[in-house]
């Protein structure tokens, strides 16, 4: 369990599946997620069961007020030899979006990735229309290193995905 000022990153629990299912079937939430598709309870149950065998993926529940689930964040596709991984986050509770919880959760995740897992690089992809997320990532020190042109199709249009990354040295410089 990782504790911040307002946010806790905690292990996932089976009891969270119904809430994740609700959020991940909400088009307003999923428009910002990569690889979206409608999910069933069985699909979420299988995903949860598979977590125990995934050595290169670490996923946390994001909690506020000690126990209120508001989303999740992860470091996926960890390449241990190269000391890098890919970050992901979503705040599914719409009432808690825009309050800084995502930024705090990502900062806890970066601290865990760099200081506990000893990674050197963390990256992510973000849709170019997800301005709130881009601002969050820039605030944390991520820099744009490329674009995947027209790689996302939402609401009848193609959009770019921005590839962003942060190195341990850059993050440490901002968090002495």
GROMACS .gro file of N, CA and C in nm:
model
  528
    1UNK      N    1   0.084  -0.118   0.000
    1UNK     CA    2   0.000   0.000   0.000
    1UNK      C    3   0.089   0.125   0.000
    2UNK      N    4   0.057   0.219  -0.087
    2UNK     CA    5   0.133   0.343  -0.099
    2UNK      C    6   0.042   0.459  -0.059
    3UNK      N    7   0.087   0.540   0.036
    3UNK     CA    8   0.002   0.648   0.087
    3UNK      C    9   0.058   0.784   0.050
    4UNK      N   10  -0.030   0.869  -0.001
    4UNK     CA   11   0.001   1.008  -0.027
    4UNK      C   12  -0.079   1.095   0.068
    5UNK      N   13  -0.085   1.224   0.039
    5UNK     CA   14  -0.160   1.317   0.123
    5UNK      C   15  -0.310   1.288   0.119
    6UNK      N   16  -0.363   1.265  -0.001
    6UNK     CA   17  -0.507   1.244  -0.018
    6UNK      C   18  -0.543   1.111  -0.082
    7UNK      N   19  -0.444   1.042  -0.133
    7UNK     CA   20  -0.466   0.923  -0.215
    7UNK      C   21  -0.390   0.804  -0.159
    8UNK      N   22  -0.449   0.687  -0.170
    8UNK     CA   23  -0.382   0.561  -0.135
    8UNK      C   24  -0.383   0.473  -0.260
    9UNK      N   25  -0.269   0.414  -0.292
    9UNK     CA   26  -0.262   0.311  -0.395
    9UNK      C   27  -0.259   0.178  -0.322
   10UNK      N   28  -0.361   0.097  -0.347
   10UNK     CA   29  -0.378  -0.028  -0.273
   10UNK      C   30  -0.392  -0.145  -0.370
   11UNK      N   31  -0.368  -0.266  -0.322
   11UNK     CA   32  -0.389  -0.383  -0.408
   11UNK      C   33  -0.535  -0.390  -0.454
   12UNK      N   34  -0.554  -0.444  -0.572
   12UNK     CA   35  -0.689  -0.463  -0.623
   12UNK      C   36  -0.760  -0.572  -0.543
   13UNK      N   37  -0.891  -0.558  -0.532
   13UNK     CA   38  -0.973  -0.659  -0.465
   13UNK      C   39  -1.084  -0.702  -0.560
   14UNK      N   40  -1.125  -0.826  -0.547
   14UNK     CA   41  -1.234  -0.878  -0.630
   14UNK      C   42  -1.360  -0.792  -0.616
   15UNK      N   43  -1.382  -0.738  -0.498
   15UNK     CA   44  -1.503  -0.658  -0.476
   15UNK      C   45  -1.508  -0.531  -0.561
   16UNK      N   46  -1.396  -0.491  -0.621
   16UNK     CA   47  -1.392  -0.372  -0.705
   16UNK      C   48  -1.442  -0.399  -0.848
   17UNK      N   49  -1.459  -0.524  -0.884
   17UNK     CA   50  -1.491  -0.559  -1.022
   17UNK      C   51  -1.618  -0.491  -1.072
   18UNK      N   52  -1.722  -0.490  -0.992
   18UNK     CA   53  -1.849  -0.430  -1.037
   18UNK      C   54  -1.833  -0.282  -1.067
   19UNK      N   55  -1.759  -0.211  -0.983
   19UNK     CA   56  -1.738  -0.067  -1.005
   19UNK      C   57  -1.654  -0.045  -1.130
   20UNK      N   58  -1.547  -0.124  -1.148
   20UNK     CA   59  -1.466  -0.112  -1.270
   20UNK      C   60  -1.551  -0.140  -1.393
   21UNK      N   61  -1.635  -0.242  -1.385
   21UNK     CA   62  -1.722  -0.277  -1.497
   21UNK      C   63  -1.815  -0.161  -1.533
   22UNK      N   64  -1.871  -0.098  -1.432
   22UNK     CA   65  -1.957   0.019  -1.455
   22UNK      C   66  -1.879   0.129  -1.527
   23UNK      N   67  -1.761   0.160  -1.477
   23UNK     CA   68  -1.681   0.268  -1.536
   23UNK      C   69  -1.634   0.233  -1.676
   24UNK      N   70  -1.590   0.108  -1.695
   24UNK     CA   71  -1.531   0.069  -1.824
   24UNK      C   72  -1.636   0.044  -1.932
   25UNK      N   73  -1.761   0.054  -1.897
   25UNK     CA   74  -1.867   0.048  -1.997
   25UNK      C   75  -1.936   0.184  -2.014
   26UNK      N   76  -1.875   0.287  -1.961
   26UNK     CA   77  -1.926   0.424  -1.973
   26UNK      C   78  -1.845   0.496  -2.082
   27UNK      N   79  -1.907   0.527  -2.197
   27UNK     CA   80  -1.834   0.590  -2.307
   27UNK      C   81  -1.767   0.722  -2.270
   28UNK      N   82  -1.822   0.793  -2.173
   28UNK     CA   83  -1.761   0.919  -2.130
   28UNK      C   84  -1.625   0.894  -2.064
   29UNK      N   85  -1.612   0.782  -1.996
   29UNK     CA   86  -1.486   0.744  -1.932
   29UNK      C   87  -1.392   0.681  -2.036
   30UNK      N   88  -1.444   0.588  -2.113
   30UNK     CA   89  -1.358   0.508  -2.201
   30UNK      C   90  -1.309   0.582  -2.324
   31UNK      N   91  -1.365   0.698  -2.356
   31UNK     CA   92  -1.315   0.773  -2.472
   31UNK      C   93  -1.168   0.807  -2.456
   32UNK      N   94  -1.120   0.812  -2.333
   32UNK     CA   95  -0.980   0.848  -2.308
   32UNK      C   96  -0.889   0.726  -2.291
   33UNK      N   97  -0.945   0.607  -2.287
   33UNK     CA   98  -0.865   0.486  -2.263
   33UNK      C   99  -0.820   0.423  -2.394
   34UNK      N  100  -0.705   0.359  -2.390
   34UNK     CA  101  -0.652   0.288  -2.507
   34UNK      C  102  -0.717   0.151  -2.514
   35UNK      N  103  -0.743   0.105  -2.633
   35UNK     CA  104  -0.793  -0.031  -2.654
   35UNK      C  105  -0.928  -0.058  -2.593
   36UNK      N  106  -1.014   0.041  -2.592
   36UNK     CA  107  -1.146   0.025  -2.532
   36UNK      C  108  -1.231  -0.075  -2.609
   37UNK      N  109  -1.306  -0.153  -2.534
   37UNK     CA  110  -1.412  -0.237  -2.590
   37UNK      C  111  -1.511  -0.264  -2.477
   38UNK      N  112  -1.636  -0.284  -2.510
   38UNK     CA  113  -1.733  -0.315  -2.404
   38UNK      C  114  -1.692  -0.442  -2.328
   39UNK      N  115  -1.714  -0.441  -2.198
   39UNK     CA  116  -1.673  -0.554  -2.114
   39UNK      C  117  -1.793  -0.619  -2.046
   40UNK      N  118  -1.780  -0.748  -2.022
   40UNK     CA  119  -1.880  -0.821  -1.946
   40UNK      C  120  -1.822  -0.855  -1.808
   41UNK      N  121  -1.907  -0.896  -1.717
   41UNK     CA  122  -1.860  -0.935  -1.584
   41UNK      C  123  -1.764  -1.053  -1.595
   42UNK      N  124  -1.793  -1.148  -1.682
   42UNK     CA  125  -1.705  -1.263  -1.701
   42UNK      C  126  -1.567  -1.220  -1.750
   43UNK      N  127  -1.561  -1.124  -1.840
   43UNK     CA  128  -1.432  -1.074  -1.890
   43UNK      C  129  -1.352  -1.009  -1.776
   44UNK      N  130  -1.419  -0.931  -1.692
   44UNK     CA  131  -1.351  -0.867  -1.580
   44UNK      C  132  -1.305  -0.970  -1.478
   45UNK      N  133  -1.386  -1.073  -1.453
   45UNK     CA  134  -1.348  -1.180  -1.360
   45UNK      C  135  -1.222  -1.252  -1.410
   46UNK      N  136  -1.219  -1.282  -1.539
   46UNK     CA  137  -1.101  -1.350  -1.597
   46UNK      C  138  -0.979  -1.260  -1.590
   47UNK      N  139  -0.997  -1.129  -1.618
   47UNK     CA  140  -0.887  -1.034  -1.609
   47UNK      C  141  -0.832  -1.032  -1.466
   48UNK      N  142  -0.920  -1.025  -1.368
   48UNK     CA  143  -0.878  -1.021  -1.229
   48UNK      C  144  -0.802  -1.149  -1.192
   49UNK      N  145  -0.853  -1.264  -1.233
   49UNK     CA  146  -0.788  -1.392  -1.203
   49UNK      C  147  -0.650  -1.401  -1.267
   50UNK      N  148  -0.632  -1.337  -1.383
   50UNK     CA  149  -0.504  -1.345  -1.454
   50UNK      C  150  -0.395  -1.259  -1.389
   51UNK      N  151  -0.432  -1.167  -1.301
   51UNK     CA  152  -0.334  -1.075  -1.243
   51UNK      C  153  -0.225  -1.147  -1.165
   52UNK      N  154  -0.259  -1.259  -1.101
   52UNK     CA  155  -0.162  -1.332  -1.019
   52UNK      C  156  -0.045  -1.385  -1.101
   53UNK      N  157  -0.069  -1.412  -1.228
   53UNK     CA  158   0.034  -1.470  -1.313
   53UNK      C  159   0.110  -1.368  -1.396
   54UNK      N  160   0.078  -1.243  -1.382
   54UNK     CA  161   0.138  -1.139  -1.467
   54UNK      C  162   0.257  -1.077  -1.394
   55UNK      N  163   0.376  -1.126  -1.422
   55UNK     CA  164   0.497  -1.081  -1.353
   55UNK      C  165   0.542  -0.943  -1.399
   56UNK      N  166   0.495  -0.899  -1.514
   56UNK     CA  167   0.544  -0.773  -1.570
   56UNK      C  168   0.440  -0.661  -1.564
   57UNK      N  169   0.334  -0.682  -1.489
   57UNK     CA  170   0.227  -0.584  -1.476
   57UNK      C  171   0.194  -0.564  -1.328
   58UNK      N  172   0.188  -0.439  -1.285
   58UNK     CA  173   0.153  -0.405  -1.147
   58UNK      C  174   0.038  -0.306  -1.153
   59UNK      N  175  -0.073  -0.340  -1.088
   59UNK     CA  176  -0.193  -0.257  -1.094
   59UNK      C  177  -0.240  -0.226  -0.952
   60UNK      N  178  -0.270  -0.099  -0.928
   60UNK     CA  179  -0.319  -0.054  -0.798
   60UNK      C  180  -0.459   0.004  -0.810
   61UNK      N  181  -0.538  -0.014  -0.706
   61UNK     CA  182  -0.663   0.061  -0.692
   61UNK      C  183  -0.626   0.198  -0.637
   62UNK      N  184  -0.697   0.301  -0.681
   62UNK     CA  185  -0.679   0.436  -0.627
   62UNK      C  186  -0.794   0.462  -0.531
   63UNK      N  187  -0.758   0.489  -0.405
   63UNK     CA  188  -0.857   0.513  -0.300
   63UNK      C  189  -0.842   0.654  -0.242
   64UNK      N  190  -0.953   0.713  -0.204
   64UNK     CA  191  -0.951   0.836  -0.123
   64UNK      C  192  -1.033   0.808   0.002
   65UNK      N  193  -1.018   0.892   0.103
   65UNK     CA  194  -1.093   0.874   0.229
   65UNK      C  195  -1.077   0.732   0.283
   66UNK      N  196  -0.957   0.678   0.274
   66UNK     CA  197  -0.919   0.546   0.325
   66UNK      C  198  -0.976   0.428   0.247
   67UNK      N  199  -1.099   0.438   0.193
   67UNK     CA  200  -1.157   0.320   0.130
   67UNK      C  201  -1.243   0.346   0.007
   68UNK      N  202  -1.258   0.472  -0.033
   68UNK     CA  203  -1.344   0.503  -0.148
   68UNK      C  204  -1.268   0.482  -0.278
   69UNK      N  205  -1.310   0.385  -0.356
   69UNK     CA  206  -1.247   0.353  -0.484
   69UNK      C  207  -1.284   0.460  -0.586
   70UNK      N  208  -1.180   0.517  -0.653
   70UNK     CA  209  -1.209   0.618  -0.757
   70UNK      C  210  -1.145   0.582  -0.892
   71UNK      N  211  -1.061   0.480  -0.898
   71UNK     CA  212  -0.998   0.443  -1.025
   71UNK      C  213  -0.886   0.344  -1.004
   72UNK      N  214  -0.800   0.334  -1.104
   72UNK     CA  215  -0.681   0.250  -1.089
   72UNK      C  216  -0.565   0.308  -1.168
   73UNK      N  217  -0.446   0.262  -1.136
   73UNK     CA  218  -0.326   0.302  -1.209
   73UNK      C  219  -0.232   0.182  -1.214
   74UNK      N  220  -0.140   0.186  -1.309
   74UNK     CA  221  -0.058   0.068  -1.331
   74UNK      C  222   0.076   0.101  -1.395
   75UNK      N  223   0.168   0.010  -1.377
   75UNK     CA  224   0.289   0.003  -1.458
   75UNK      C  225   0.282  -0.133  -1.526
   76UNK      N  226   0.272  -0.131  -1.656
   76UNK     CA  227   0.251  -0.253  -1.735
   76UNK      C  228   0.373  -0.278  -1.824
   77UNK      N  229   0.376  -0.399  -1.878
   77UNK     CA  230   0.479  -0.436  -1.976
   77UNK      C  231   0.620  -0.400  -1.926
   78UNK      N  232   0.644  -0.428  -1.797
   78UNK     CA  233   0.775  -0.396  -1.740
   78UNK      C  234   0.881  -0.483  -1.807
   79UNK      N  235   0.984  -0.418  -1.854
   79UNK     CA  236   1.099  -0.487  -1.912
   79UNK      C  237   1.212  -0.475  -1.809
   80UNK      N  238   1.226  -0.579  -1.727
   80UNK     CA  239   1.316  -0.573  -1.613
   80UNK      C  240   1.461  -0.553  -1.655
   81UNK      N  241   1.503  -0.618  -1.761
   81UNK     CA  242   1.642  -0.603  -1.806
   81UNK      C  243   1.671  -0.460  -1.849
   82UNK      N  244   1.576  -0.399  -1.919
   82UNK     CA  245   1.595  -0.262  -1.968
   82UNK      C  246   1.549  -0.157  -1.868
   83UNK      N  247   1.486  -0.201  -1.758
   83UNK     CA  248   1.441  -0.113  -1.650
   83UNK      C  249   1.345  -0.005  -1.699
   84UNK      N  250   1.239  -0.051  -1.768
   84UNK     CA  251   1.138   0.042  -1.817
   84UNK      C  252   1.000  -0.022  -1.813
   85UNK      N  253   0.899   0.064  -1.814
   85UNK     CA  254   0.761   0.016  -1.814
   85UNK      C  255   0.668   0.122  -1.869
   86UNK      N  256   0.542   0.084  -1.884
   86UNK     CA  257   0.441   0.173  -1.940
   86UNK      C  258   0.334   0.201  -1.835
   87UNK      N  259   0.308   0.329  -1.811
   87UNK     CA  260   0.210   0.372  -1.710
   87UNK      C  261   0.071   0.383  -1.770
   88UNK      N  262  -0.026   0.367  -1.684
   88UNK     CA  263  -0.165   0.391  -1.720
   88UNK      C  264  -0.243   0.432  -1.597
   89UNK      N  265  -0.347   0.511  -1.619
   89UNK     CA  266  -0.430   0.556  -1.507
   89UNK      C  267  -0.568   0.592  -1.559
   90UNK      N  268  -0.668   0.571  -1.476
   90UNK     CA  269  -0.797   0.634  -1.502
   90UNK      C  270  -0.868   0.661  -1.371
   91UNK      N  271  -0.933   0.774  -1.365
   91UNK     CA  272  -1.021   0.809  -1.255
   91UNK      C  273  -1.162   0.785  -1.307
   92UNK      N  274  -1.224   0.679  -1.262
   92UNK     CA  275  -1.355   0.641  -1.312
   92UNK      C  276  -1.470   0.713  -1.244
   93UNK      N  277  -1.448   0.755  -1.120
   93UNK     CA  278  -1.552   0.826  -1.046
   93UNK      C  279  -1.557   0.970  -1.095
   94UNK      N  280  -1.657   1.002  -1.176
   94UNK     CA  281  -1.666   1.134  -1.239
   94UNK      C  282  -1.671   1.247  -1.138
   95UNK      N  283  -1.730   1.223  -1.022
   95UNK     CA  284  -1.739   1.327  -0.918
   95UNK      C  285  -1.602   1.362  -0.861
   96UNK      N  286  -1.505   1.274  -0.876
   96UNK     CA  287  -1.372   1.296  -0.819
   96UNK      C  288  -1.269   1.336  -0.924
   97UNK      N  289  -1.311   1.351  -1.048
   97UNK     CA  290  -1.220   1.396  -1.153
   97UNK      C  291  -1.193   1.545  -1.138
   98UNK      N  292  -1.074   1.587  -1.179
   98UNK     CA  293  -1.039   1.729  -1.177
   98UNK      C  294  -1.005   1.783  -1.039
   99UNK      N  295  -0.981   1.696  -0.942
   99UNK     CA  296  -0.950   1.740  -0.806
   99UNK      C  297  -0.804   1.717  -0.768
  100UNK      N  298  -0.723   1.674  -0.864
  100UNK     CA  299  -0.581   1.651  -0.836
  100UNK      C  300  -0.548   1.511  -0.791
  101UNK      N  301  -0.647   1.425  -0.777
  101UNK     CA  302  -0.620   1.289  -0.731
  101UNK      C  303  -0.539   1.210  -0.833
  102UNK      N  304  -0.566   1.230  -0.960
  102UNK     CA  305  -0.491   1.160  -1.064
  102UNK      C  306  -0.344   1.199  -1.063
  103UNK      N  307  -0.316   1.328  -1.047
  103UNK     CA  308  -0.178   1.376  -1.041
  103UNK      C  309  -0.106   1.316  -0.920
  104UNK      N  310  -0.173   1.317  -0.805
  104UNK     CA  311  -0.111   1.260  -0.685
  104UNK      C  312  -0.088   1.110  -0.700
  105UNK      N  313  -0.186   1.039  -0.757
  105UNK     CA  314  -0.171   0.895  -0.778
  105UNK      C  315  -0.056   0.866  -0.873
  106UNK      N  316  -0.046   0.943  -0.981
  106UNK     CA  317   0.064   0.922  -1.076
  106UNK      C  318   0.198   0.949  -1.011
  107UNK      N  319   0.206   1.051  -0.926
  107UNK     CA  320   0.333   1.081  -0.859
  107UNK      C  321   0.371   0.967  -0.765
  108UNK      N  322   0.274   0.911  -0.694
  108UNK     CA  323   0.302   0.793  -0.610
  108UNK      C  324   0.349   0.676  -0.696
  109UNK      N  325   0.286   0.658  -0.811
  109UNK     CA  326   0.322   0.549  -0.902
  109UNK      C  327   0.464   0.568  -0.956
  110UNK      N  328   0.499   0.691  -0.993
  110UNK     CA  329   0.635   0.719  -1.041
  110UNK      C  330   0.737   0.693  -0.931
  111UNK      N  331   0.708   0.737  -0.810
  111UNK     CA  332   0.797   0.712  -0.698
  111UNK      C  333   0.819   0.562  -0.679
  112UNK      N  334   0.712   0.485  -0.687
  112UNK     CA  335   0.720   0.340  -0.674
  112UNK      C  336   0.804   0.281  -0.788
  113UNK      N  337   0.778   0.325  -0.909
  113UNK     CA  338   0.850   0.273  -1.024
  113UNK      C  339   1.000   0.301  -1.018
  114UNK      N  340   1.034   0.424  -0.983
  114UNK     CA  341   1.175   0.462  -0.982
  114UNK      C  342   1.248   0.417  -0.856
  115UNK      N  343   1.187   0.431  -0.740
  115UNK     CA  344   1.257   0.404  -0.614
  115UNK      C  345   1.240   0.261  -0.562
  116UNK      N  346   1.128   0.198  -0.587
  116UNK     CA  347   1.107   0.062  -0.538
  116UNK      C  348   1.143  -0.042  -0.645
  117UNK      N  349   1.094  -0.020  -0.767
  117UNK     CA  350   1.121  -0.116  -0.874
  117UNK      C  351   1.255  -0.091  -0.943
  118UNK      N  352   1.317   0.022  -0.914
  118UNK     CA  353   1.447   0.058  -0.973
  118UNK      C  354   1.440   0.070  -1.126
  119UNK      N  355   1.328   0.121  -1.177
  119UNK     CA  356   1.317   0.145  -1.320
  119UNK      C  357   1.386   0.275  -1.356
  120UNK      N  358   1.426   0.288  -1.479
  120UNK     CA  359   1.491   0.410  -1.527
  120UNK      C  360   1.401   0.494  -1.616
  121UNK      N  361   1.302   0.432  -1.677
  121UNK     CA  362   1.216   0.502  -1.774
  121UNK      C  363   1.073   0.453  -1.760
  122UNK      N  364   0.980   0.547  -1.761
  122UNK     CA  365   0.838   0.516  -1.765
  122UNK      C  366   0.776   0.595  -1.879
  123UNK      N  367   0.691   0.529  -1.956
  123UNK     CA  368   0.628   0.598  -2.068
  123UNK      C  369   0.478   0.575  -2.065
  124UNK      N  370   0.409   0.641  -2.155
  124UNK     CA  371   0.264   0.627  -2.168
  124UNK      C  372   0.221   0.680  -2.303
  125UNK      N  373   0.098   0.649  -2.338
  125UNK     CA  374   0.033   0.707  -2.456
  125UNK      C  375  -0.091   0.779  -2.407
  126UNK      N  376  -0.121   0.892  -2.470
  126UNK     CA  377  -0.239   0.968  -2.433
  126UNK      C  378  -0.302   1.023  -2.561
  127UNK      N  379  -0.434   1.018  -2.569
  127UNK     CA  380  -0.503   1.075  -2.685
  127UNK      C  381  -0.485   1.226  -2.685
  128UNK      N  382  -0.463   1.283  -2.803
  128UNK     CA  383  -0.432   1.426  -2.811
  128UNK      C  384  -0.546   1.516  -2.766
  129UNK      N  385  -0.667   1.464  -2.756
  129UNK     CA  386  -0.779   1.545  -2.710
  129UNK      C  387  -0.800   1.537  -2.558
  130UNK      N  388  -0.721   1.455  -2.490
  130UNK     CA  389  -0.732   1.440  -2.345
  130UNK      C  390  -0.642   1.545  -2.277
  131UNK      N  391  -0.685   1.669  -2.287
  131UNK     CA  392  -0.602   1.781  -2.242
  131UNK      C  393  -0.576   1.779  -2.092
  132UNK      N  394  -0.672   1.735  -2.013
  132UNK     CA  395  -0.652   1.728  -1.868
  132UNK      C  396  -0.539   1.631  -1.834
  133UNK      N  397  -0.537   1.516  -1.899
  133UNK     CA  398  -0.431   1.417  -1.873
  133UNK      C  399  -0.296   1.470  -1.920
  134UNK      N  400  -0.292   1.532  -2.037
  134UNK     CA  401  -0.165   1.585  -2.089
  134UNK      C  402  -0.108   1.687  -1.991
  135UNK      N  403  -0.193   1.775  -1.941
  135UNK     CA  404  -0.148   1.876  -1.843
  135UNK      C  405  -0.093   1.808  -1.717
  136UNK      N  406  -0.161   1.705  -1.670
  136UNK     CA  407  -0.116   1.629  -1.553
  136UNK      C  408   0.022   1.570  -1.578
  137UNK      N  409   0.039   1.505  -1.691
  137UNK     CA  410   0.166   1.439  -1.721
  137UNK      C  411   0.279   1.540  -1.736
  138UNK      N  412   0.252   1.653  -1.799
  138UNK     CA  413   0.354   1.757  -1.813
  138UNK      C  414   0.393   1.812  -1.676
  139UNK      N  415   0.296   1.831  -1.589
  139UNK     CA  416   0.322   1.881  -1.454
  139UNK      C  417   0.414   1.785  -1.378
  140UNK      N  418   0.400   1.656  -1.404
  140UNK     CA  419   0.483   1.555  -1.338
  140UNK      C  420   0.620   1.540  -1.401
  141UNK      N  421   0.642   1.602  -1.518
  141UNK     CA  422   0.773   1.598  -1.582
  141UNK      C  423   0.781   1.513  -1.707
  142UNK      N  424   0.671   1.452  -1.749
  142UNK     CA  425   0.672   1.377  -1.874
  142UNK      C  426   0.695   1.472  -1.991
  143UNK      N  427   0.768   1.425  -2.091
  143UNK     CA  428   0.788   1.504  -2.212
  143UNK      C  429   0.736   1.426  -2.332
  144UNK      N  430   0.688   1.500  -2.431
  144UNK     CA  431   0.642   1.436  -2.553
  144UNK      C  432   0.763   1.391  -2.632
  145UNK      N  433   0.761   1.265  -2.673
  145UNK     CA  434   0.872   1.217  -2.755
  145UNK      C  435   0.828   1.165  -2.890
  146UNK      N  436   0.699   1.170  -2.915
  146UNK     CA  437   0.652   1.128  -3.047
  146UNK      C  438   0.501   1.126  -3.055
  147UNK      N  439   0.454   1.101  -3.177
  147UNK     CA  440   0.311   1.093  -3.203
  147UNK      C  441   0.283   0.974  -3.291
  148UNK      N  442   0.173   0.912  -3.264
  148UNK     CA  443   0.121   0.808  -3.352
  148UNK      C  444   0.003   0.874  -3.423
  149UNK      N  445   0.026   0.912  -3.546
  149UNK     CA  446  -0.074   0.989  -3.620
  149UNK      C  447  -0.197   0.906  -3.651
  150UNK      N  448  -0.312   0.967  -3.627
  150UNK     CA  449  -0.443   0.908  -3.656
  150UNK      C  450  -0.454   0.762  -3.610
  151UNK      N  451  -0.407   0.735  -3.491
  151UNK     CA  452  -0.408   0.598  -3.439
  151UNK      C  453  -0.524   0.570  -3.345
  152UNK      N  454  -0.609   0.667  -3.326
  152UNK     CA  455  -0.723   0.654  -3.235
  152UNK      C  456  -0.848   0.703  -3.308
  153UNK      N  457  -0.953   0.622  -3.307
  153UNK     CA  458  -1.078   0.660  -3.373
  153UNK      C  459  -1.185   0.677  -3.267
  154UNK      N  460  -1.230   0.801  -3.247
  154UNK     CA  461  -1.333   0.832  -3.148
  154UNK      C  462  -1.432   0.931  -3.208
  155UNK      N  463  -1.558   0.907  -3.182
  155UNK     CA  464  -1.665   0.999  -3.222
  155UNK      C  465  -1.659   1.035  -3.370
  156UNK      N  466  -1.631   0.935  -3.453
  156UNK     CA  467  -1.633   0.955  -3.598
  156UNK      C  468  -1.512   1.023  -3.656
  157UNK      N  469  -1.405   1.039  -3.576
  157UNK     CA  470  -1.284   1.107  -3.625
  157UNK      C  471  -1.160   1.031  -3.580
  158UNK      N  472  -1.055   1.047  -3.660
  158UNK     CA  473  -0.924   0.995  -3.621
  158UNK      C  474  -0.849   1.101  -3.541
  159UNK      N  475  -0.776   1.054  -3.440
  159UNK     CA  476  -0.698   1.143  -3.354
  159UNK      C  477  -0.558   1.085  -3.338
  160UNK      N  478  -0.464   1.172  -3.306
  160UNK     CA  479  -0.328   1.129  -3.276
  160UNK      C  480  -0.320   1.080  -3.131
  161UNK      N  481  -0.225   0.990  -3.108
  161UNK     CA  482  -0.188   0.953  -2.972
  161UNK      C  483  -0.048   1.008  -2.949
  162UNK      N  484  -0.030   1.070  -2.834
  162UNK     CA  485   0.099   1.130  -2.799
  162UNK      C  486   0.174   1.030  -2.712
  163UNK      N  487   0.299   1.006  -2.746
  163UNK     CA  488   0.387   0.921  -2.666
  163UNK      C  489   0.467   1.013  -2.575
  164UNK      N  490   0.458   0.990  -2.445
  164UNK     CA  491   0.529   1.072  -2.347
  164UNK      C  492   0.612   0.980  -2.258
  165UNK      N  493   0.722   1.034  -2.205
  165UNK     CA  494   0.804   0.954  -2.114
  165UNK      C  495   0.870   1.045  -2.012
  166UNK      N  496   0.918   0.980  -1.907
  166UNK     CA  497   0.996   1.047  -1.805
  166UNK      C  498   1.106   0.950  -1.760
  167UNK      N  499   1.224   1.005  -1.738
  167UNK     CA  500   1.337   0.927  -1.690
  167UNK      C  501   1.352   0.948  -1.540
  168UNK      N  502   1.414   0.851  -1.475
  168UNK     CA  503   1.436   0.861  -1.331
  168UNK      C  504   1.508   0.991  -1.297
  169UNK      N  505   1.613   1.027  -1.372
  169UNK     CA  506   1.690   1.149  -1.343
  169UNK      C  507   1.603   1.274  -1.354
  170UNK      N  508   1.512   1.276  -1.449
  170UNK     CA  509   1.422   1.392  -1.465
  170UNK      C  510   1.325   1.401  -1.348
  171UNK      N  511   1.270   1.286  -1.309
  171UNK     CA  512   1.175   1.285  -1.199
  171UNK      C  513   1.245   1.322  -1.068
  172UNK      N  514   1.364   1.266  -1.046
  172UNK     CA  515   1.439   1.296  -0.923
  172UNK      C  516   1.474   1.444  -0.916
  173UNK      N  517   1.504   1.505  -1.032
  173UNK     CA  518   1.534   1.648  -1.035
  173UNK      C  519   1.417   1.733  -0.991
  174UNK      N  520   1.296   1.683  -1.014
  174UNK     CA  521   1.175   1.756  -0.973
  174UNK      C  522   1.131   1.717  -0.832
  175UNK      N  523   1.184   1.606  -0.779
  175UNK     CA  524   1.145   1.552  -0.649
  175UNK      C  525   1.268   1.518  -0.566
  176UNK      N  526   1.347   1.621  -0.531
  176UNK     CA  527   1.474   1.592  -0.459
  176UNK      C  528   1.453   1.533  -0.320
   0.00000   0.00000   0.00000
